C-alpha positions as a printed Julia matrix, in Angstrom:
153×3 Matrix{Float64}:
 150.97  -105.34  157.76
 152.73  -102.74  154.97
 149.77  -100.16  156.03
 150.62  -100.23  159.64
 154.24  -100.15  159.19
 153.87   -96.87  156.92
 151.26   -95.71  159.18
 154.05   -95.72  162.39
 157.1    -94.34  160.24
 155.03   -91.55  159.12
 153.77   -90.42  162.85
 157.16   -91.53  163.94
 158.7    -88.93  161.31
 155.67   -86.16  161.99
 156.89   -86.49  166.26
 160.26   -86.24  165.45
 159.65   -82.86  162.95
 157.3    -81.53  165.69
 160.06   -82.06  168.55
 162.77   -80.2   166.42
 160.87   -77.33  165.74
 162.42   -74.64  167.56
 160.32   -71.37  167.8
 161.84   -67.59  167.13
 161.43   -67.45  171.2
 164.0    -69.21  171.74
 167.09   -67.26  170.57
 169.91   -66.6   172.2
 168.63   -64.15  174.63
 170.65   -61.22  173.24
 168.71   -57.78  173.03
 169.31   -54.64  170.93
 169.1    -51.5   171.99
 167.19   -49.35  169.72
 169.1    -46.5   168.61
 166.78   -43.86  169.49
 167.01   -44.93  173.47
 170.28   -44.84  173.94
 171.81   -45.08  177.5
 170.2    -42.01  179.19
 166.61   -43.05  178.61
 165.41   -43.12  182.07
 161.95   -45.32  183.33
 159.95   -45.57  185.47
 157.52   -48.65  187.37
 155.86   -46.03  189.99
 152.9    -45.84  187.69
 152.78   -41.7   188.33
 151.46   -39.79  185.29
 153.15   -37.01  184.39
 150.47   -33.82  184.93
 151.95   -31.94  182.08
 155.19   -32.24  179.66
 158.16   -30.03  179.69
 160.28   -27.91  176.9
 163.16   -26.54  176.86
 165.14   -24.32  173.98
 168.49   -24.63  172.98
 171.21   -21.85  173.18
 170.54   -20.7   169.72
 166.18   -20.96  170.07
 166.61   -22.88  166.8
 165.17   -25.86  168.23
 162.31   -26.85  171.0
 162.18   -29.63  173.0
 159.03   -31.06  174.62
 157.97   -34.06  176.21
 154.36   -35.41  176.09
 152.53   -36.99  178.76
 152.86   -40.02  180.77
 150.46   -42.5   178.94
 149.94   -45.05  181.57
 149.13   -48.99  179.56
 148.67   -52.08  181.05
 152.49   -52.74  180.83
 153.58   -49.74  182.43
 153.99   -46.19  181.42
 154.99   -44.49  177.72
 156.16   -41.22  177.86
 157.8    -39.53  174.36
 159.82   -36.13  173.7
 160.25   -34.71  170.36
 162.45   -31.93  168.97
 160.71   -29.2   166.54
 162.78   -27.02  164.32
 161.59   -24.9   162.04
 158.53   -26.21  162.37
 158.64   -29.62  161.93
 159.15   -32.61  163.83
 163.26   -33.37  163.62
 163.81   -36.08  166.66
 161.58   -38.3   168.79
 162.59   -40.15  171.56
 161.08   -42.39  173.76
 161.81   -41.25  177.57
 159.5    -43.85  179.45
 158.59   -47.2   178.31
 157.71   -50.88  179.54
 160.81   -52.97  180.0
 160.88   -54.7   183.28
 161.29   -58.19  181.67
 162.73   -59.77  178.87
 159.62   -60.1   176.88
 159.01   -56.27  177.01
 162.79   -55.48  176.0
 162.45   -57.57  173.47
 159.11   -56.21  172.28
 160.55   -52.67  172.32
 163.71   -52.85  171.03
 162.13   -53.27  167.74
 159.02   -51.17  168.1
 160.42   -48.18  169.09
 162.54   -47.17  166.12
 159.46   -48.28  164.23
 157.27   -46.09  165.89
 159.71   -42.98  165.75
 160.52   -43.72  161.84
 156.97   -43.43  161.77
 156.68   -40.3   163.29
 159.12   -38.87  162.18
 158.02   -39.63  158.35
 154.44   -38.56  159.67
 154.8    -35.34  160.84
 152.34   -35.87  163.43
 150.71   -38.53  166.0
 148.75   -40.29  162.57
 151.18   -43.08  162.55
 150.59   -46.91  161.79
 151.04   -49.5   165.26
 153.73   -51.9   165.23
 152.3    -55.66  165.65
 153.18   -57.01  168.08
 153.56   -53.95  170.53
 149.91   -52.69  170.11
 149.73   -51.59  173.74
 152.6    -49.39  173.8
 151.93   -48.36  169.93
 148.85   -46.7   171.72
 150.72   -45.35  174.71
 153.37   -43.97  172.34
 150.75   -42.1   170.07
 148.86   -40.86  172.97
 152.01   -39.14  174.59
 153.3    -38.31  170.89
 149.64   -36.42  170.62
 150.41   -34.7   173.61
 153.97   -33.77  173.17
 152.78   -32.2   169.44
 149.25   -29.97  171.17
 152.55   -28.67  173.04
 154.67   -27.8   170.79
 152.01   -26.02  168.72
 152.34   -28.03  165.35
């Protein structure tokens, strides 16, 4: 009779641990934006690959910016611009990347300062993934690859 009572208070204790267990998923539903997409980072779902980047030269021609391709990954499309000087990589900025749900906003609020740390410490498009965010880790290098060929680094 002792063994079966121990044997029910100690699943009985195991459910109730199990039930309580609450997962990092379920915060509060607050996002951060990463600091290095600010408010004029602009998207796009149309799934249209950008045939070629763009750059542009400040007043001074101290500094170049160009923006890579338009990777296109399974969760929509990764597009990055970086700013040379002098010749070295000095800014990157994500101008394109998946976030039409929460999961992906959540996903890349934390990825892409990763991935432009990374760069940034880099020096090129050799730069670790971020777990978690492999598929836009490989749309990011792709379009950081392209954006560097560019801007002749």
């Amino acid at each position: 009779m002792r063994k079966i009572v121990v044997a029910l208070m100690g699943t009985v204790s195991g459910l109730i641990m199990l039930f309580s267990y609450h997962t990092s998923l379920s915060g509060t539903g607050t996002l951060a934006v990463p600091p290095s997409i600010g408010a004029s980072t602009t998207t796009s779902s149309s799934g249209s690959t950008s045939a070629g980047g763009s750059s542009t030269s400040s007043a001074g021609g101290s500094s170049t910016t160009v923006t890579g391709d338009t990777a296109q990954t399974r969760w929509g499309p990764v597009q990055v611009q970086v700013t040379v000087a002098g010749g070295k990589i000095t800014d990157v900025t994500a101008v394109q990347y998946p976030n039409g749900n929460g999961r992906d906003q959540e996903i890349n609020s934390y990825a892409l300062p990763v991935l432009a740390k990374e760069a940034l410490a880099a020096q090129s498009a050799n730069i670790d993934h971020v777990s978690g965010a492999t598929v836009t880790s490989d749309g990011y290098v792709q379009s950081l690859q392209s954006a560097i060929d560019q801007a002749n680094l």
